[in-house]
Amino acid sequence: MTTSRPIVVKFGGELLDDPERLAAVVDATRTIAARTPLVVVHGGGKEIDAALKTAGIEKRQVDGLRITDAATLGVVVAVLAGTINTRFVAALNAAGVAAVGLTGADAGIGLSVQAPPHRSADGRTMDLDRVGLPVAGSDVRLLDSLLRSGFVPVVACVGAAADGELFNVNADTLAGHLAGRIGAARLVVAGTTPGVLDDGGQTIGMLDSADVTRLVESGRATAGMIAKLRACESALAHRVDDVVIVDGRDGAQLIDAATPGREAPLRSTRLVRMVTA
């Protein structure tokens, strides 16, 4: 492991598909990486959707999870591991960040099994097909080695089974898993919303595990937020001190969120194991 506990930052694909937003993310990442060991995980939903449309393949989702048949998986892998990861890594290196592009298939860092049928919020049971869940047997020695050598691993959310079968893995799920496996000090989830919002559209400043359970079971959490919250719970259950969900379009807030030990930014949600009186 590194002498300083790393952090994991997950970037939603919506932050990487626009040149202006990508430039802002790269600039913030350069500042973060200069301060602390860093692992980056990214998704790529909108670009995958566009590629599926071009290929004439129907997009199917349930509760924010992509139902992934073989044809869809081919597009997912090509877009995530090829287009987005390569473009992001190249931009980071051009900015002076020693970034290395990876997927969960590399050295077993994202060892996965097929996800079980998903019970949707409306009560249906849905087979997600080629969707994977990372497992405890994932080997993160490659990440440790890269971090010790001063590199920034940039991981596209593709997993692989022990027999080499590839899986589409939710980016939030993979980020939470890797954060726990490497003992990260903090997981930062950066997208285009300023944290978890209440019924009035205001950011909820802090949540603990009990609050998360209530949000999901009450149906108040949106479909896309459910997977995010579950990933945060997983990270907290495996040695991660806290999780911050922040609007990644705001570079200053993103840098603050990704500074270990610093209070979470004002317009963000900090998740902890338990709020004590």
C-alpha positions as a Markdown table, in Angstrom:
| # | Residue | x | y | z |
|---|---|---|---|---|
| 1 | Met | 0.0 | 0.0 | 0.0 |
| 2 | Thr | 1.0 | 3.6 | -0.3 |
| 3 | Thr | 2.3 | 5.5 | 2.8 |
| 4 | Ser | -0.5 | 8.0 | 2.4 |
| 5 | Arg | -4.0 | 6.6 | 2.0 |
| 6 | Pro | -5.3 | 7.2 | -1.5 |
| 7 | Ile | -8.6 | 8.6 | -2.5 |
| 8 | Val | -10.9 | 7.4 | -5.3 |
| 9 | Val | -12.8 | 9.8 | -7.6 |
| 10 | Lys | -15.5 | 8.6 | -9.8 |
| 11 | Phe | -16.4 | 10.8 | -12.8 |
| 12 | Gly | -19.7 | 10.5 | -14.5 |
| 13 | Gly | -19.5 | 10.2 | -18.3 |
| 14 | Glu | -21.4 | 13.5 | -18.6 |
| 15 | Leu | -18.3 | 15.3 | -17.3 |
| 16 | Leu | -16.1 | 13.8 | -20.0 |
| 17 | Asp | -18.1 | 14.0 | -23.2 |
| 18 | Asp | -17.9 | 17.8 | -23.6 |
| 19 | Pro | -14.5 | 19.4 | -24.4 |
| 20 | Glu | -15.0 | 22.3 | -21.9 |
| 21 | Arg | -16.1 | 20.1 | -19.1 |
| 22 | Leu | -13.3 | 17.6 | -19.8 |
| 23 | Ala | -10.8 | 20.4 | -19.6 |
| 24 | Ala | -12.2 | 21.5 | -16.2 |
| 25 | Val | -12.0 | 17.9 | -14.9 |
| 26 | Val | -8.5 | 17.5 | -16.1 |
| 27 | Asp | -7.4 | 20.8 | -14.5 |
| 28 | Ala | -9.0 | 19.8 | -11.1 |
| 29 | Thr | -7.6 | 16.2 | -11.4 |
| 30 | Arg | -4.1 | 17.7 | -11.8 |
| 31 | Thr | -4.4 | 19.7 | -8.6 |
| 32 | Ile | -5.8 | 16.7 | -6.7 |
| 33 | Ala | -3.1 | 14.3 | -7.9 |
| 34 | Ala | -0.4 | 16.7 | -6.8 |
| 35 | Arg | -1.7 | 16.5 | -3.2 |
| 36 | Thr | -2.6 | 12.8 | -2.7 |
| 37 | Pro | -2.4 | 9.4 | -4.3 |
| 38 | Leu | -5.4 | 9.1 | -6.6 |
| 39 | Val | -7.4 | 6.4 | -8.4 |
| 40 | Val | -10.0 | 7.6 | -11.0 |
| 41 | Val | -13.0 | 5.5 | -12.2 |
| 42 | His | -15.2 | 6.7 | -15.0 |
| 43 | Gly | -18.4 | 5.9 | -16.8 |
| 44 | Gly | -19.7 | 7.0 | -20.1 |
| 45 | Gly | -23.5 | 6.7 | -20.3 |
| 46 | Lys | -24.3 | 9.4 | -22.9 |
| 47 | Glu | -21.6 | 8.3 | -25.4 |
| 48 | Ile | -22.7 | 4.7 | -25.0 |
| 49 | Asp | -26.3 | 5.7 | -25.7 |
| 50 | Ala | -25.2 | 7.6 | -28.8 |
| 51 | Ala | -23.1 | 4.7 | -30.1 |
| 52 | Leu | -26.0 | 2.2 | -29.5 |
| 53 | Lys | -28.3 | 4.5 | -31.4 |
| 54 | Thr | -25.8 | 4.6 | -34.3 |
| 55 | Ala | -25.5 | 0.8 | -34.3 |
| 56 | Gly | -29.3 | 0.4 | -34.2 |
| 57 | Ile | -29.3 | -1.3 | -30.8 |
| 58 | Glu | -32.1 | -0.6 | -28.4 |
| 59 | Lys | -31.2 | 1.0 | -25.0 |
| 60 | Arg | -32.7 | -0.8 | -22.1 |
| 61 | Gln | -32.4 | 0.2 | -18.4 |
| 62 | Val | -34.0 | -0.5 | -15.1 |
| 63 | Asp | -33.4 | 1.6 | -11.9 |
| 64 | Gly | -30.5 | 3.3 | -13.6 |
| 65 | Leu | -28.8 | -0.1 | -14.5 |
| 66 | Arg | -28.2 | -0.9 | -18.1 |
| 67 | Ile | -29.5 | -4.2 | -19.3 |
| 68 | Thr | -26.6 | -5.5 | -21.4 |
| 69 | Asp | -26.9 | -8.2 | -24.0 |
| 70 | Ala | -23.9 | -9.3 | -26.1 |
| 71 | Ala | -24.4 | -6.7 | -28.8 |
| 72 | Thr | -24.7 | -3.9 | -26.2 |
| 73 | Leu | -21.7 | -5.2 | -24.3 |
| 74 | Gly | -19.5 | -4.9 | -27.4 |
| 75 | Val | -20.5 | -1.2 | -27.7 |
| 76 | Val | -20.0 | -0.6 | -24.0 |
| 77 | Val | -16.5 | -2.0 | -24.0 |
| 78 | Ala | -15.5 | -0.1 | -27.2 |
| 79 | Val | -16.8 | 3.2 | -26.0 |
| 80 | Leu | -15.5 | 3.0 | -22.3 |
| 81 | Ala | -12.2 | 1.3 | -22.8 |
| 82 | Gly | -11.4 | 2.7 | -26.2 |
| 83 | Thr | -12.9 | 6.2 | -26.9 |
| 84 | Ile | -13.5 | 7.7 | -23.4 |
| 85 | Asn | -10.6 | 6.1 | -21.5 |
| 86 | Thr | -8.0 | 6.8 | -24.1 |
| 87 | Arg | -9.2 | 10.4 | -24.6 |
| 88 | Phe | -9.3 | 11.1 | -20.9 |
| 89 | Val | -5.8 | 9.6 | -20.2 |
| 90 | Ala | -4.3 | 11.5 | -23.1 |
| 91 | Ala | -5.7 | 14.8 | -21.8 |
| 92 | Leu | -4.4 | 14.1 | -18.3 |
| 93 | Asn | -0.9 | 13.2 | -19.6 |
| 94 | Ala | -0.9 | 16.4 | -21.7 |
| 95 | Ala | -1.7 | 18.3 | -18.6 |
| 96 | Gly | 1.3 | 16.8 | -16.7 |
| 97 | Val | -0.6 | 14.0 | -14.9 |
| 98 | Ala | 1.1 | 10.6 | -15.1 |
| 99 | Ala | -2.1 | 8.8 | -15.9 |
| 100 | Val | -2.4 | 5.1 | -16.9 |
| 101 | Gly | -5.5 | 3.8 | -18.6 |
| 102 | Leu | -7.0 | 0.5 | -17.3 |
| 103 | Thr | -10.2 | -1.5 | -17.1 |
| 104 | Gly | -11.4 | -3.9 | -14.5 |
| 105 | Ala | -10.0 | -6.7 | -16.7 |
| 106 | Asp | -6.4 | -5.6 | -16.1 |
| 107 | Ala | -4.6 | -7.8 | -13.6 |
| 108 | Gly | -7.9 | -8.8 | -12.0 |
| 109 | Ile | -8.6 | -5.4 | -10.4 |
| 110 | Gly | -12.3 | -5.7 | -11.3 |
| 111 | Leu | -12.8 | -9.5 | -11.0 |
| 112 | Ser | -16.5 | -9.9 | -11.3 |
| 113 | Val | -19.4 | -12.3 | -11.4 |
| 114 | Gln | -22.7 | -12.0 | -13.2 |
| 115 | Ala | -25.1 | -9.9 | -11.3 |
| 116 | Pro | -28.2 | -11.7 | -10.0 |
| 117 | Pro | -31.7 | -10.8 | -11.4 |
| 118 | His | -32.6 | -7.3 | -10.3 |
| 119 | Arg | -35.8 | -6.6 | -8.4 |
| 120 | Ser | -36.9 | -3.3 | -9.7 |
| 121 | Ala | -38.5 | -0.5 | -7.7 |
| 122 | Asp | -41.9 | -1.3 | -9.3 |
| 123 | Gly | -41.6 | -5.0 | -8.2 |
| 124 | Arg | -40.5 | -6.6 | -11.5 |
| 125 | Thr | -37.6 | -9.1 | -11.6 |
| 126 | Met | -35.3 | -8.3 | -14.4 |
| 127 | Asp | -32.3 | -10.2 | -15.8 |
| 128 | Leu | -29.5 | -7.7 | -16.4 |
| 129 | Asp | -27.6 | -10.2 | -18.7 |
| 130 | Arg | -23.9 | -9.3 | -19.1 |
| 131 | Val | -23.8 | -7.0 | -16.1 |
| 132 | Gly | -21.2 | -7.8 | -13.5 |
| 133 | Leu | -20.6 | -7.3 | -9.8 |
| 134 | Pro | -17.1 | -6.9 | -8.5 |
| 135 | Val | -16.1 | -9.6 | -5.9 |
| 136 | Ala | -13.8 | -9.7 | -2.9 |
| 137 | Gly | -11.2 | -11.8 | -4.8 |
| 138 | Ser | -10.3 | -8.7 | -7.0 |
| 139 | Asp | -6.5 | -8.3 | -7.0 |
| 140 | Val | -5.6 | -4.7 | -6.5 |
| 141 | Arg | -1.8 | -5.1 | -6.4 |
| 142 | Leu | -1.5 | -3.4 | -9.7 |
| 143 | Leu | -3.3 | -0.3 | -8.3 |
| 144 | Asp | -1.0 | -0.3 | -5.3 |
| 145 | Ser | 2.1 | -0.6 | -7.4 |
| 146 | Leu | 1.0 | 2.2 | -9.7 |
| 147 | Leu | 0.2 | 4.5 | -6.8 |
| 148 | Arg | 3.5 | 3.8 | -5.1 |
| 149 | Ser | 5.3 | 4.8 | -8.3 |
| 150 | Gly | 3.4 | 8.1 | -8.6 |
| 151 | Phe | 1.0 | 7.1 | -11.4 |
| 152 | Val | -2.8 | 7.9 | -11.5 |
| 153 | Pro | -4.7 | 4.8 | -12.5 |
| 154 | Val | -7.8 | 5.7 | -14.7 |
| 155 | Val | -10.2 | 2.8 | -14.7 |
| 156 | Ala | -13.0 | 2.3 | -17.2 |
| 157 | Cys | -16.0 | 0.4 | -15.7 |
| 158 | Val | -15.5 | -2.9 | -17.5 |
| 159 | Gly | -15.1 | -6.1 | -15.3 |
| 160 | Ala | -14.0 | -9.6 | -16.2 |
| 161 | Ala | -14.8 | -13.0 | -14.8 |
| 162 | Ala | -12.2 | -15.6 | -13.8 |
| 163 | Asp | -12.7 | -17.3 | -17.2 |
| 164 | Gly | -12.2 | -14.0 | -19.1 |
| 165 | Glu | -15.9 | -13.2 | -19.8 |
| 166 | Leu | -16.3 | -9.4 | -19.9 |
| 167 | Phe | -19.0 | -7.6 | -18.0 |
| 168 | Asn | -20.5 | -4.1 | -18.0 |
| 169 | Val | -20.1 | -2.9 | -14.4 |
| 170 | Asn | -21.9 | 0.2 | -13.0 |
| 171 | Ala | -19.2 | 2.9 | -12.5 |
| 172 | Asp | -20.4 | 3.9 | -9.1 |
| 173 | Thr | -20.4 | 0.2 | -8.0 |
| 174 | Leu | -16.8 | -0.3 | -9.3 |
| 175 | Ala | -15.6 | 2.9 | -7.6 |
| 176 | Gly | -17.1 | 1.9 | -4.3 |
| 177 | His | -15.6 | -1.5 | -4.6 |
| 178 | Leu | -12.1 | -0.3 | -5.4 |
| 179 | Ala | -12.2 | 2.3 | -2.7 |
| 180 | Gly | -12.9 | -0.4 | -0.2 |
| 181 | Arg | -10.3 | -2.8 | -1.6 |
| 182 | Ile | -7.4 | -0.2 | -1.5 |
| 183 | Gly | -8.5 | 1.3 | 1.9 |
| 184 | Ala | -9.1 | 4.7 | 0.4 |
| 185 | Ala | -9.5 | 7.6 | 2.9 |
| 186 | Arg | -12.4 | 9.0 | 0.9 |
| 187 | Leu | -14.6 | 8.2 | -2.2 |
| 188 | Val | -15.7 | 11.2 | -4.2 |
| 189 | Val | -18.6 | 10.7 | -6.6 |
| 190 | Ala | -18.7 | 13.5 | -9.1 |
| 191 | Gly | -21.5 | 14.1 | -11.6 |
| 192 | Thr | -23.8 | 17.0 | -12.6 |
| 193 | Thr | -25.9 | 17.2 | -9.4 |
| 194 | Pro | -24.8 | 18.8 | -6.2 |
| 195 | Gly | -25.2 | 15.8 | -4.0 |
| 196 | Val | -28.4 | 14.1 | -2.9 |
| 197 | Leu | -31.4 | 16.3 | -3.1 |
| 198 | Asp | -34.4 | 16.5 | -0.8 |
| 199 | Asp | -38.0 | 16.7 | -1.9 |
| 200 | Gly | -37.6 | 20.5 | -2.3 |
| 201 | Gly | -34.6 | 20.2 | -4.5 |
| 202 | Gln | -32.1 | 21.3 | -1.8 |
| 203 | Thr | -28.9 | 19.4 | -1.2 |
| 204 | Ile | -28.9 | 17.2 | 1.9 |
| 205 | Gly | -25.6 | 18.0 | 3.7 |
| 206 | Met | -25.1 | 14.6 | 5.5 |
| 207 | Leu | -26.5 | 11.1 | 5.4 |
| 208 | Asp | -25.6 | 8.0 | 7.3 |
| 209 | Ser | -26.3 | 4.4 | 6.5 |
| 210 | Ala | -29.7 | 4.4 | 8.2 |
| 211 | Asp | -30.7 | 7.5 | 6.2 |
| 212 | Val | -29.7 | 5.8 | 2.9 |
| 213 | Thr | -31.8 | 2.8 | 3.7 |
| 214 | Arg | -34.8 | 5.0 | 4.4 |
| 215 | Leu | -34.3 | 6.9 | 1.2 |
| 216 | Val | -34.2 | 3.8 | -0.9 |
| 217 | Glu | -37.0 | 1.9 | 0.8 |
| 218 | Ser | -39.3 | 4.9 | 0.8 |
| 219 | Gly | -39.0 | 5.3 | -3.0 |
| 220 | Arg | -37.7 | 8.8 | -2.6 |
| 221 | Ala | -34.3 | 8.0 | -4.2 |
| 222 | Thr | -34.4 | 8.3 | -8.0 |
| 223 | Ala | -33.5 | 5.3 | -10.1 |
| 224 | Gly | -30.1 | 6.6 | -10.9 |
| 225 | Met | -29.4 | 7.5 | -7.3 |
| 226 | Ile | -30.1 | 4.0 | -6.0 |
| 227 | Ala | -27.0 | 2.4 | -7.5 |
| 228 | Lys | -25.0 | 5.4 | -6.4 |
| 229 | Leu | -26.1 | 5.2 | -2.7 |
| 230 | Arg | -25.6 | 1.4 | -2.6 |
| 231 | Ala | -22.0 | 1.9 | -3.9 |
| 232 | Cys | -21.4 | 4.5 | -1.2 |
| 233 | Glu | -22.7 | 2.0 | 1.4 |
| 234 | Ser | -20.3 | -0.6 | 0.1 |
| 235 | Ala | -17.4 | 1.7 | 0.4 |
| 236 | Leu | -18.3 | 2.8 | 4.0 |
| 237 | Ala | -18.6 | -0.9 | 5.0 |
| 238 | His | -15.0 | -1.6 | 3.8 |
| 239 | Arg | -12.6 | 0.8 | 5.5 |
| 240 | Val | -13.4 | 4.0 | 3.6 |
| 241 | Asp | -13.8 | 6.9 | 6.1 |
| 242 | Asp | -16.5 | 8.9 | 4.2 |
| 243 | Val | -18.0 | 9.5 | 0.8 |
| 244 | Val | -18.7 | 12.9 | -0.8 |
| 245 | Ile | -21.2 | 13.3 | -3.7 |
| 246 | Val | -20.4 | 16.6 | -5.5 |
| 247 | Asp | -21.1 | 18.5 | -8.7 |
| 248 | Gly | -18.0 | 17.9 | -10.7 |
| 249 | Arg | -18.6 | 20.9 | -13.0 |
| 250 | Asp | -17.4 | 23.1 | -10.1 |
| 251 | Gly | -13.6 | 22.7 | -10.1 |
| 252 | Ala | -13.1 | 24.4 | -6.7 |
| 253 | Gln | -15.8 | 22.2 | -5.0 |
| 254 | Leu | -14.4 | 19.1 | -6.6 |
| 255 | Ile | -10.9 | 19.8 | -5.3 |
| 256 | Asp | -12.2 | 20.5 | -1.8 |
| 257 | Ala | -14.2 | 17.3 | -1.9 |
| 258 | Ala | -11.1 | 15.3 | -2.9 |
| 259 | Thr | -8.9 | 16.7 | -0.2 |
| 260 | Pro | -8.7 | 14.1 | 2.6 |
| 261 | Gly | -9.6 | 15.4 | 6.1 |
| 262 | Arg | -11.2 | 18.6 | 4.7 |
| 263 | Glu | -14.9 | 19.2 | 5.4 |
| 264 | Ala | -17.2 | 18.5 | 2.4 |
| 265 | Pro | -18.1 | 21.5 | 0.3 |
| 266 | Leu | -21.2 | 23.4 | 1.1 |
| 267 | Arg | -23.2 | 22.1 | -1.9 |
| 268 | Ser | -22.5 | 18.4 | -1.6 |
| 269 | Thr | -23.6 | 15.4 | 0.4 |
| 270 | Arg | -21.3 | 13.7 | 2.8 |
| 271 | Leu | -22.1 | 10.1 | 3.7 |
| 272 | Val | -20.8 | 8.5 | 6.9 |
| 273 | Arg | -21.3 | 5.1 | 8.6 |
| 274 | Met | -23.3 | 6.5 | 11.6 |
| 275 | Val | -24.2 | 10.0 | 12.8 |
| 276 | Thr | -23.5 | 10.2 | 16.5 |
| 277 | Ala | -25.3 | 12.6 | 18.9 |
